[in-house]
Coordinates of N, CA and C in Angstrom, one line a residue:
Chain A
D109 N -0.9 -12.3 11.4 CA -1.8 -13.0 10.8 C -2.7 -12.2 9.5
S110 N -2.4 -11.1 8.5 CA -3.6 -10.5 8.0 C -5.1 -11.4 7.6
G111 N -4.4 -13.1 6.7 CA -6.1 -13.5 6.4 C -4.9 -13.3 4.6
V112 N -4.3 -12.7 3.9 CA -4.5 -13.0 3.0 C -2.9 -13.5 1.9
T113 N -3.3 -15.3 2.0 CA -2.3 -15.9 1.5 C -1.3 -15.3 -0.5
Q114 N -0.2 -15.3 -0.4 CA 0.2 -15.5 -1.8 C 1.2 -16.5 -1.7
T115 N 0.7 -16.9 -2.8 CA 1.7 -17.8 -3.6 C 2.5 -17.7 -4.9
P116 N 3.7 -17.8 -5.3 CA 5.2 -18.0 -4.6 C 5.7 -16.7 -3.4
K117 N 6.3 -17.4 -2.9 CA 7.1 -15.8 -2.2 C 7.9 -15.3 -2.3
H118 N 9.0 -16.6 -3.1 CA 9.9 -16.0 -3.2 C 10.1 -16.4 -4.4
L119 N 10.4 -16.2 -6.5 CA 10.4 -16.8 -7.8 C 11.3 -15.6 -8.4
I120 N 11.6 -16.5 -8.9 CA 13.0 -16.5 -9.4 C 13.5 -17.1 -11.4
T121 N 13.7 -16.0 -12.1 CA 13.4 -16.6 -12.9 C 13.6 -16.7 -14.6
A122 N 13.4 -15.6 -15.7 CA 15.2 -14.7 -16.8 C 14.8 -14.0 -17.5
T123 N 14.7 -13.5 -18.5 CA 14.5 -12.4 -18.9 C 13.2 -12.6 -19.9
G124 N 12.4 -12.2 -20.4 CA 12.0 -13.1 -21.1 C 10.2 -13.6 -20.7
Q125 N 10.5 -13.9 -19.9 CA 9.9 -15.3 -18.9 C 8.4 -14.3 -18.4
R126 N 7.7 -15.8 -18.4 CA 6.1 -15.2 -17.8 C 6.3 -16.2 -16.7
V127 N 5.6 -15.7 -15.4 CA 4.8 -16.2 -14.6 C 2.9 -15.6 -13.8
T128 N 3.0 -15.9 -13.0 CA 1.8 -16.1 -12.5 C 2.2 -16.3 -11.3
L129 N 0.8 -14.8 -10.3 CA 1.6 -14.8 -9.0 C -0.3 -15.1 -8.5
R130 N -0.1 -15.6 -7.4 CA -1.8 -16.3 -6.2 C -1.9 -15.4 -5.6
C131 N -3.3 -14.9 -5.3 CA -3.8 -14.3 -5.0 C -4.9 -14.5 -3.7
S132 N -4.8 -15.6 -2.0 CA -5.8 -15.7 -2.2 C -6.7 -15.0 -0.4
P133 N -7.9 -13.8 -0.9 CA -8.1 -12.5 -0.2 C -8.7 -13.3 1.7
R134 N -9.5 -12.8 2.1 CA -9.4 -13.1 3.6 C -10.6 -13.1 3.0
S135 N -11.4 -14.3 4.5 CA -12.3 -14.9 4.3 C -13.5 -13.9 4.3
G136 N -14.6 -13.9 2.9 CA -15.5 -12.7 3.2 C -15.2 -11.2 2.1
D137 N -13.9 -11.3 1.9 CA -13.2 -9.4 1.6 C -13.8 -11.0 -0.2
L138 N -14.3 -9.2 -0.8 CA -14.8 -9.3 -1.8 C -13.9 -8.7 -2.7
S139 N -12.6 -7.5 -2.5 CA -12.1 -6.0 -3.4 C -10.2 -7.5 -3.9
V140 N -9.7 -6.9 -4.3 CA -7.8 -8.0 -4.2 C -8.1 -6.4 -5.1
Y141 N -6.7 -6.5 -3.8 CA -5.8 -5.3 -5.3 C -4.1 -5.5 -5.4
W142 N -4.3 -6.3 -6.5 CA -1.9 -6.0 -6.5 C -1.2 -4.9 -6.8
Y143 N -0.5 -5.1 -6.6 CA 0.6 -3.2 -6.5 C 1.5 -3.8 -6.3
Q144 N 2.7 -3.2 -6.7 CA 4.1 -3.5 -6.6 C 5.4 -2.4 -6.3
Q145 N 5.9 -3.6 -5.2 CA 7.1 -2.1 -4.5 C 8.5 -2.5 -4.7
S146 N 8.8 -1.5 -5.7 CA 10.4 -1.1 -5.3 C 10.7 0.1 -4.1
L147 N 12.4 0.2 -4.5 CA 12.6 0.9 -3.6 C 12.7 2.1 -4.3
D148 N 12.9 2.0 -5.4 CA 12.0 4.3 -5.4 C 11.0 4.3 -6.4
Q149 N 9.9 3.1 -6.4 CA 8.9 3.9 -6.4 C 7.8 3.3 -5.2
G150 N 8.7 3.0 -4.6 CA 7.4 2.5 -3.2 C 6.2 2.1 -4.2
L151 N 4.6 1.9 -2.8 CA 3.9 0.8 -2.9 C 3.1 1.6 -4.1
Q152 N 3.7 1.3 -6.0 CA 2.0 1.5 -6.9 C 1.1 0.2 -6.7
F153 N 0.2 1.1 -7.2 CA -1.4 0.3 -7.3 C -1.2 0.0 -9.1
L154 N -1.4 -1.6 -9.0 CA -1.5 -2.0 -10.6 C -2.4 -1.9 -11.3
I155 N -4.2 -3.2 -9.7 CA -5.3 -2.8 -11.0 C -6.3 -3.5 -9.3
Q156 N -7.4 -3.2 -9.3 CA -8.0 -3.7 -8.5 C -9.6 -4.7 -8.6
Y157 N -9.6 -5.6 -8.5 CA -11.5 -6.4 -9.1 C -11.8 -6.4 -7.6
Y158 N -13.3 -6.3 -8.3 CA -14.3 -6.3 -7.0 C -14.6 -7.6 -7.9
N159 N -15.3 -8.7 -6.8 CA -16.2 -9.5 -7.3 C -16.4 -10.1 -9.1
G160 N -15.1 -10.0 -9.0 CA -14.8 -10.7 -9.6 C -15.1 -9.7 -11.5
E161 N -14.8 -8.5 -11.2 CA -14.8 -7.1 -12.4 C -14.0 -6.2 -11.9
E162 N -12.8 -5.8 -13.1 CA -12.4 -5.6 -12.9 C -12.4 -3.6 -12.2
R163 N -11.9 -3.1 -11.4 CA -13.3 -2.1 -11.6 C -12.0 -0.6 -10.8
A164 N -11.0 -1.0 -11.1 CA -10.3 -0.1 -10.9 C -8.1 -0.4 -11.6
K165 N -7.9 1.6 -12.4 CA -6.2 0.2 -12.9 C -5.5 1.6 -12.8
G166 N -4.5 1.2 -12.2 CA -4.0 2.0 -11.6 C -1.8 2.5 -12.9
N167 N -0.9 1.3 -12.1 CA 0.1 1.9 -13.1 C 0.1 0.1 -13.7
I168 N -0.6 -0.4 -14.6 CA 0.1 -1.4 -15.2 C 0.1 -1.6 -15.4
L169 N 1.5 -2.0 -16.5 CA 2.2 -2.3 -17.7 C 1.0 -3.9 -18.0
E170 N 1.1 -3.0 -19.9 CA 0.0 -4.2 -20.4 C 0.7 -4.8 -20.9
R171 N 2.1 -5.3 -20.5 CA 2.7 -6.8 -20.4 C 2.3 -7.6 -18.6
F172 N 1.2 -7.8 -18.4 CA 1.2 -7.5 -17.4 C -0.6 -7.4 -17.3
S173 N -1.3 -8.7 -17.2 CA -2.8 -9.1 -17.1 C -2.7 -9.5 -14.9
A174 N -4.3 -9.8 -14.7 CA -5.0 -9.7 -13.9 C -6.1 -10.2 -14.0
Q175 N -7.2 -10.7 -12.3 CA -8.3 -11.9 -13.1 C -8.4 -12.0 -11.8
Q176 N -10.1 -12.2 -11.6 CA -10.1 -13.0 -10.2 C -11.0 -13.7 -10.0
F177 N -11.9 -14.9 -9.3 CA -12.4 -15.8 -10.3 C -13.4 -16.2 -8.7
P178 N -14.1 -16.9 -9.8 CA -15.6 -17.4 -8.7 C -15.2 -17.5 -7.7
D179 N -14.5 -17.9 -7.1 CA -13.7 -18.8 -5.7 C -13.2 -16.8 -4.9
L180 N -12.5 -15.9 -5.6 CA -13.1 -14.6 -4.5 C -11.4 -14.9 -5.4
H181 N -10.3 -16.3 -5.6 CA -8.7 -15.6 -5.8 C -8.2 -14.4 -6.7
S182 N -7.6 -14.8 -6.8 CA -6.2 -13.3 -8.2 C -5.2 -14.1 -8.4
E183 N -5.8 -14.1 -9.4 CA -3.4 -14.2 -9.7 C -3.2 -12.7 -11.4
L184 N -2.5 -13.1 -10.4 CA -1.6 -11.1 -11.5 C -0.2 -12.3 -11.9
N185 N -0.6 -11.8 -14.2 CA -0.2 -12.8 -14.9 C 1.2 -11.5 -15.6
L186 N 2.6 -12.1 -15.5 CA 3.4 -10.5 -16.2 C 4.3 -11.8 -16.8
S187 N 4.6 -11.2 -18.1 CA 5.3 -11.9 -19.4 C 6.2 -10.8 -20.2
S188 N 6.7 -11.2 -20.8 CA 8.2 -10.7 -21.3 C 8.6 -9.5 -20.4
L189 N 9.4 -10.6 -18.8 CA 9.3 -10.3 -18.2 C 11.1 -9.0 -18.2
E190 N 11.0 -8.0 -17.5 CA 12.9 -7.4 -18.0 C 13.3 -7.0 -16.8
L191 N 13.9 -7.1 -16.4 CA 14.7 -6.4 -15.9 C 14.3 -5.9 -14.3
G192 N 14.0 -5.0 -15.2 CA 13.2 -4.4 -14.3 C 12.2 -4.1 -13.4
D193 N 11.4 -4.9 -13.9 CA 10.2 -6.6 -12.9 C 10.2 -7.3 -11.7
S194 N 11.6 -6.5 -11.5 CA 12.2 -7.2 -10.3 C 12.1 -6.4 -9.2
A195 N 10.8 -7.2 -8.1 CA 10.0 -6.1 -7.0 C 9.6 -6.8 -6.4
L196 N 9.1 -6.3 -5.0 CA 7.3 -7.1 -4.1 C 6.3 -7.0 -5.4
Y197 N 5.6 -7.7 -4.8 CA 4.8 -7.9 -5.5 C 3.1 -8.2 -4.1
F198 N 2.3 -7.1 -3.9 CA 1.6 -7.1 -2.8 C 0.2 -7.8 -3.7
C199 N -0.7 -8.6 -2.2 CA -1.4 -8.9 -2.5 C -2.7 -8.7 -1.4
A200 N -3.6 -7.3 -1.2 CA -4.5 -7.0 -0.7 C -6.0 -7.0 -0.7
S201 N -6.2 -6.8 0.4 CA -7.9 -7.7 -0.2 C -8.9 -7.1 1.1
S202 N -10.1 -6.7 0.8 CA -11.4 -5.5 1.9 C -11.8 -6.2 1.1
V203 N -13.2 -5.9 2.1 CA -14.3 -6.5 2.4 C -15.0 -5.9 1.0
G204 N -16.0 -4.4 1.4 CA -16.1 -3.5 0.2 C -15.6 -2.8 -0.9
Q205 N -16.0 -2.5 -2.3 CA -15.4 -2.4 -3.1 C -14.9 -0.5 -3.5
V206 N -15.4 0.3 -1.6 CA -15.2 1.6 -1.5 C -13.7 1.3 -0.1
T207 N -12.2 1.1 -0.7 CA -11.2 1.7 -0.5 C -11.3 1.7 1.5
G208 N -10.8 0.9 2.7 CA -11.1 1.2 3.7 C -10.3 0.5 4.2
E209 N -10.4 -0.4 5.4 CA -8.8 -0.7 4.7 C -7.5 -2.1 4.1
L210 N -7.2 -1.5 3.9 CA -7.0 -3.2 3.3 C -5.9 -4.1 3.8
F211 N -6.6 -5.1 4.3 CA -5.1 -6.6 5.2 C -4.6 -6.5 3.1
F212 N -2.6 -6.7 3.5 CA -2.0 -6.9 2.7 C -1.5 -8.7 2.6
G213 N -1.4 -9.4 2.1 CA -0.5 -10.3 1.8 C 1.7 -10.3 2.2
E214 N 1.8 -11.3 2.1 CA 3.1 -10.8 2.7 C 4.0 -10.5 2.2
G215 N 3.5 -10.5 -0.2 CA 4.3 -10.2 -1.0 C 5.1 -11.4 -1.7
S216 N 5.3 -11.5 -2.6 CA 5.8 -12.3 -3.7 C 7.0 -11.5 -4.3
R217 N 7.9 -12.2 -4.1 CA 9.1 -11.3 -4.1 C 10.4 -11.8 -5.7
L218 N 9.8 -11.6 -6.5 CA 10.1 -11.9 -8.4 C 11.2 -11.2 -8.8
T219 N 11.8 -12.1 -9.0 CA 13.9 -12.0 -9.7 C 13.6 -12.0 -10.7
V220 N 14.4 -11.2 -11.7 CA 14.4 -11.4 -13.4 C 16.0 -11.5 -13.0
L221 N 16.4 -12.3 -13.8 CA 17.7 -12.2 -14.3 C 18.5 -11.7 -15.4
Chain B
Q230 N 2.8 9.7 -12.0 CA 3.2 10.6 -11.1 C 3.2 10.4 -9.8
Q231 N 3.6 10.4 -8.7 CA 3.4 10.5 -7.0 C 2.4 11.1 -7.1
Q232 N 1.5 11.0 -6.6 CA 0.3 12.2 -6.3 C 0.8 12.2 -4.8
V233 N 0.9 11.2 -3.9 CA 1.1 11.6 -2.3 C 2.4 11.4 -2.0
K234 N 3.5 12.9 -1.6 CA 4.2 12.9 -1.6 C 4.8 13.3 -0.4
Q235 N 6.4 12.1 0.8 CA 6.6 11.7 1.7 C 7.3 12.4 2.2
S236 N 7.6 12.2 3.0 CA 9.3 13.4 4.0 C 9.7 12.9 5.1
P237 N 10.2 12.6 5.7 CA 12.2 12.1 4.5 C 11.5 10.4 4.4
Q238 N 12.7 10.2 4.0 CA 12.8 8.9 3.3 C 13.6 8.4 4.3
S239 N 14.5 8.8 4.5 CA 15.3 7.8 6.8 C 14.6 9.0 7.5
L240 N 14.2 9.1 9.0 CA 14.1 9.3 10.4 C 15.2 7.6 11.1
I241 N 16.0 8.2 12.1 CA 16.2 8.1 13.2 C 16.1 9.0 14.8
V242 N 15.1 8.2 15.5 CA 15.3 9.3 16.9 C 15.9 7.6 17.8
Q243 N 15.6 8.5 19.3 CA 16.1 8.5 20.2 C 15.2 7.7 20.8
K244 N 15.1 5.9 21.0 CA 13.7 6.0 21.7 C 13.5 6.4 23.3
G245 N 12.1 7.2 23.0 CA 11.5 8.8 24.9 C 11.7 9.6 23.7
G246 N 11.8 10.0 21.8 CA 11.7 11.1 21.3 C 10.7 11.0 20.1
I247 N 9.5 12.0 19.6 CA 8.6 11.5 18.9 C 9.6 11.5 17.6
S248 N 8.6 10.8 16.5 CA 9.1 10.9 14.7 C 8.0 11.4 14.5
I249 N 8.4 12.2 13.3 CA 7.3 13.2 12.6 C 7.6 12.5 11.5
I250 N 7.0 12.9 10.1 CA 6.6 12.2 9.4 C 5.9 12.6 8.0
N251 N 5.6 13.7 7.1 CA 4.9 14.0 6.3 C 4.7 14.3 5.5
C252 N 3.0 14.5 4.6 CA 3.0 14.4 3.5 C 2.3 15.7 3.0
A253 N 2.4 15.3 1.6 CA 2.1 15.6 0.7 C 1.0 16.5 0.0
Y254 N -0.5 16.5 -1.1 CA -0.9 15.2 -2.6 C -2.0 16.5 -2.9
E255 N -1.9 16.3 -3.7 CA -2.6 18.1 -4.3 C -4.3 17.6 -5.4
N256 N -3.9 16.0 -5.3 CA -6.0 15.9 -5.3 C -6.5 16.3 -4.6
T257 N -7.6 17.5 -4.6 CA -8.3 17.9 -3.5 C -9.8 16.9 -3.7
A258 N -10.1 16.1 -4.4 CA -11.2 15.1 -4.3 C -10.9 14.0 -3.7
F259 N -9.9 13.3 -3.1 CA -8.5 12.6 -2.4 C -9.9 12.9 -0.9
D260 N -10.4 11.8 -0.3 CA -10.9 11.7 0.5 C -10.3 11.3 2.8
Y261 N -10.5 11.0 2.1 CA -9.7 9.2 3.3 C -8.0 9.4 3.6
F262 N -7.6 9.3 4.6 CA -5.6 9.1 4.6 C -5.3 8.0 5.7
P263 N -4.8 7.1 5.4 CA -4.5 6.3 5.9 C -2.7 6.1 6.0
W264 N -2.3 6.1 7.4 CA -1.0 5.9 7.4 C -1.2 4.6 8.8
Y265 N 0.3 3.4 7.3 CA 0.8 1.5 7.6 C 1.2 1.9 7.8
Q266 N 2.0 0.8 8.2 CA 3.3 0.7 8.9 C 3.8 -1.2 8.7
Q267 N 5.1 -1.3 8.4 CA 5.4 -2.4 7.5 C 6.5 -2.4 7.9
F268 N 6.5 -3.5 8.5 CA 7.7 -4.3 9.2 C 8.6 -5.7 8.6
P269 N 9.7 -5.6 8.3 CA 10.9 -6.6 7.1 C 10.2 -6.9 6.9
G270 N 9.4 -8.4 5.6 CA 9.2 -9.1 5.5 C 7.6 -9.6 5.9
K271 N 7.7 -8.3 5.9 CA 5.7 -8.3 6.4 C 5.7 -7.7 5.5
G272 N 3.5 -7.1 5.3 CA 3.0 -6.3 3.9 C 3.3 -5.7 5.9
P273 N 2.5 -4.4 4.6 CA 1.8 -2.7 5.2 C 0.4 -3.9 6.3
A274 N 0.3 -3.1 6.6 CA -0.4 -3.6 8.2 C -1.3 -2.0 8.3
L275 N -2.4 -1.6 8.8 CA -3.4 -0.1 8.7 C -2.8 0.2 10.3
L276 N -2.5 1.1 10.2 CA -1.4 2.0 11.8 C -3.4 3.2 12.1
I277 N -3.7 4.1 12.2 CA -4.6 4.3 12.4 C -4.9 5.4 10.5
A278 N -6.1 6.0 10.8 CA -6.5 6.4 9.7 C -7.4 8.5 10.2
I279 N -7.6 9.2 8.9 CA -8.2 10.0 8.7 C -9.7 10.8 7.4
R280 N -9.8 11.8 8.2 CA -10.8 11.8 6.9 C -10.7 13.6 7.0
P281 N -10.9 13.9 6.1 CA -10.5 15.2 6.1 C -11.2 16.4 6.8
D282 N -13.0 16.0 6.9 CA -13.0 16.8 8.1 C -13.2 16.7 9.6
V283 N -12.7 15.9 9.8 CA -11.0 15.6 11.2 C -9.5 17.1 11.1
S284 N -9.8 17.2 11.7 CA -7.9 18.1 11.4 C -7.5 16.7 12.6
E285 N -7.9 16.3 13.7 CA -6.4 16.0 14.7 C -7.3 13.8 14.8
K286 N -6.1 13.2 15.0 CA -6.7 11.9 15.1 C -5.6 11.3 16.4
K287 N -5.3 10.8 16.8 CA -5.4 10.4 18.1 C -5.5 9.1 18.0
E288 N -4.2 8.0 18.2 CA -4.4 6.9 19.1 C -3.2 6.3 19.4
G289 N -3.8 6.8 20.8 CA -2.5 5.7 21.9 C -1.3 6.8 20.9
R290 N -0.1 6.4 21.0 CA 1.5 7.0 20.7 C 1.1 7.9 19.4
F291 N 0.4 7.5 18.9 CA 0.4 7.5 17.5 C -1.5 8.6 16.5
T292 N -0.2 10.1 16.3 CA -1.5 10.9 16.2 C -0.6 11.8 14.4
I293 N -2.5 11.5 14.2 CA -2.6 12.6 12.5 C -3.1 13.8 13.2
S294 N -2.5 14.8 12.2 CA -1.7 15.9 11.9 C -3.3 15.9 10.5
F295 N -4.0 17.4 10.4 CA -3.9 17.7 9.3 C -5.0 18.0 8.2
N296 N -4.5 18.6 7.9 CA -3.7 20.3 7.1 C -4.9 20.2 6.7
K297 N -5.8 20.4 6.0 CA -7.4 20.3 4.3 C -6.4 21.7 3.3
S298 N -5.8 22.3 4.3 CA -5.8 24.2 3.2 C -4.7 22.8 2.9
A299 N -3.1 23.2 3.0 CA -2.3 22.7 2.9 C -2.1 21.9 1.8
K300 N -3.1 21.0 2.2 CA -3.8 19.9 1.9 C -2.2 19.0 2.4
Q301 N -1.8 18.9 3.1 CA -1.3 18.4 4.4 C -1.4 17.3 5.3
F302 N 0.1 15.9 5.7 CA -0.8 16.0 6.8 C 0.2 14.5 7.1
S303 N 0.5 15.0 8.8 CA 1.3 14.0 8.6 C 1.7 13.1 10.9
L304 N 2.2 12.4 10.5 CA 1.9 11.5 12.0 C 3.1 11.3 12.6
H305 N 3.1 11.7 13.3 CA 3.4 12.2 15.1 C 3.3 10.7 15.6
I306 N 4.6 10.5 16.2 CA 4.7 9.1 17.2 C 5.5 9.7 18.1
M307 N 4.2 9.7 19.8 CA 5.1 10.2 21.1 C 5.4 9.0 21.5
D308 N 6.8 9.8 22.6 CA 7.6 8.7 22.9 C 7.9 7.1 22.3
S309 N 8.9 7.3 21.4 CA 9.9 6.5 20.1 C 9.7 5.3 20.9
Q310 N 9.3 3.2 20.4 CA 10.6 2.5 20.8 C 11.1 1.8 19.8
P311 N 11.5 0.9 20.4 CA 12.8 0.3 19.3 C 11.5 0.0 18.3
G312 N 10.7 -0.8 19.0 CA 9.3 -1.2 18.3 C 8.9 -0.7 17.6
D313 N 9.2 0.1 17.7 CA 8.7 0.9 16.1 C 9.7 0.8 15.3
S314 N 10.2 0.5 15.8 CA 11.2 0.8 13.7 C 10.8 0.5 12.7
A315 N 9.9 1.0 11.8 CA 9.8 0.4 10.6 C 10.0 0.7 9.8
T316 N 8.5 1.0 8.2 CA 8.6 2.0 7.5 C 7.4 2.1 7.1
Y317 N 7.0 3.0 7.4 CA 5.9 4.7 7.2 C 5.2 5.3 6.2
F318 N 4.4 4.1 5.9 CA 3.5 4.9 4.5 C 2.5 5.7 4.7
C319 N 1.9 6.8 4.4 CA 1.2 7.7 4.2 C 0.4 7.2 3.2
A320 N -1.4 7.2 3.3 CA -1.6 7.2 2.0 C -3.2 8.0 1.6
A321 N -3.3 7.8 0.4 CA -4.7 8.5 0.3 C -6.0 8.1 -0.8
R322 N -6.8 8.2 -1.1 CA -8.0 7.3 -1.2 C -8.3 7.8 -2.2
A323 N -8.0 7.4 -3.9 CA -8.7 9.0 -5.1 C -10.0 8.0 -4.9
S324 N -10.7 9.4 -5.7 CA -11.7 9.7 -5.9 C -12.6 8.7 -7.0
R325 N -14.0 8.7 -6.4 CA -14.8 7.8 -7.5 C -14.0 7.5 -8.5
D326 N -14.3 8.7 -9.6 CA -13.8 8.0 -10.8 C -12.8 7.4 -10.5
S327 N -11.8 7.8 -9.7 CA -10.4 6.5 -9.3 C -10.9 5.4 -8.9
G328 N -11.5 5.5 -9.1 CA -12.3 3.4 -8.8 C -12.0 3.5 -7.0
Y329 N -11.9 4.6 -6.5 CA -11.3 4.9 -4.6 C -10.0 3.4 -4.7
A330 N -8.7 4.0 -5.0 CA -7.5 3.5 -4.5 C -6.7 3.2 -4.1
L331 N -6.0 3.5 -3.0 CA -5.1 4.2 -2.5 C -4.0 4.5 -3.2
N332 N -2.9 5.4 -3.2 CA -2.2 6.1 -3.4 C -1.3 6.2 -2.7
F333 N -0.4 5.7 -2.0 CA 0.5 5.4 -1.4 C 1.9 6.1 -1.6
G334 N 2.1 7.0 -0.7 CA 4.4 7.7 -1.1 C 4.8 6.8 -0.7
K335 N 5.7 6.9 -0.4 CA 7.5 6.5 -0.7 C 7.6 5.6 -0.4
G336 N 7.0 5.9 1.6 CA 8.0 5.5 2.7 C 9.1 5.8 3.1
T337 N 8.6 6.5 4.7 CA 10.0 6.7 5.5 C 10.3 5.3 6.3
S338 N 11.9 4.7 5.8 CA 11.4 4.1 7.0 C 12.2 5.1 8.5
L339 N 12.6 4.2 9.8 CA 11.8 4.8 10.8 C 13.4 3.9 11.6
L340 N 13.6 3.7 12.8 CA 15.0 3.9 12.9 C 15.0 4.4 14.1
V341 N 14.1 3.6 15.8 CA 14.0 3.7 16.8 C 15.6 4.0 17.6
T342 N 16.7 4.1 18.1 CA 17.6 4.0 18.6 C 17.2 3.5 20.5
P343 N 18.3 3.2 20.0 CA 17.9 2.6 22.8 C 17.8 3.9 23.2

């Protein structure tokens, strides 16, 4: 158990809808990262937050947004969903701002029909 | 674009054999190279990591070989066991300007047969 909690584990929705994925980092970790995992693209970095502030941005679509709250949990919002957004979304956390060891949750599997 | 290129995509090795997974990168500003192991239904977990000032790092049956001039690094799993069957990802840490994010390869699915 990595100590990172992600909810929901599975989510099925329709195109055009909006969903929110939630992540609670390990106790004491200030950085939260979101990654998208698909079969053809592997693990794609989306965004990093450190202590409530956006720290780095990767290949995150404009339809996606995220935030980290004062209690350090994070949410990833996916809107105007398309079939291609179906993937496994991972949250990871680390102690500091500079990425060392990442601790991953078990992921949220999103299926868009 | 994929900043870290990983091969092979899949690998089948007999028990007791050596598994070798290769990665290559272009960005010379990368400063930290970890390998992650992922079992089905689980998130990736750090296996072993190396910094570019070291050419080799060994932890048990797992060894990273690093070639800075060639911008390549590889994972060797000695005496491979069925329990090593998993997906392996190499990664490289970006520079300060890119927020130090980890860039992952596409993964290698390893199957160790009994």
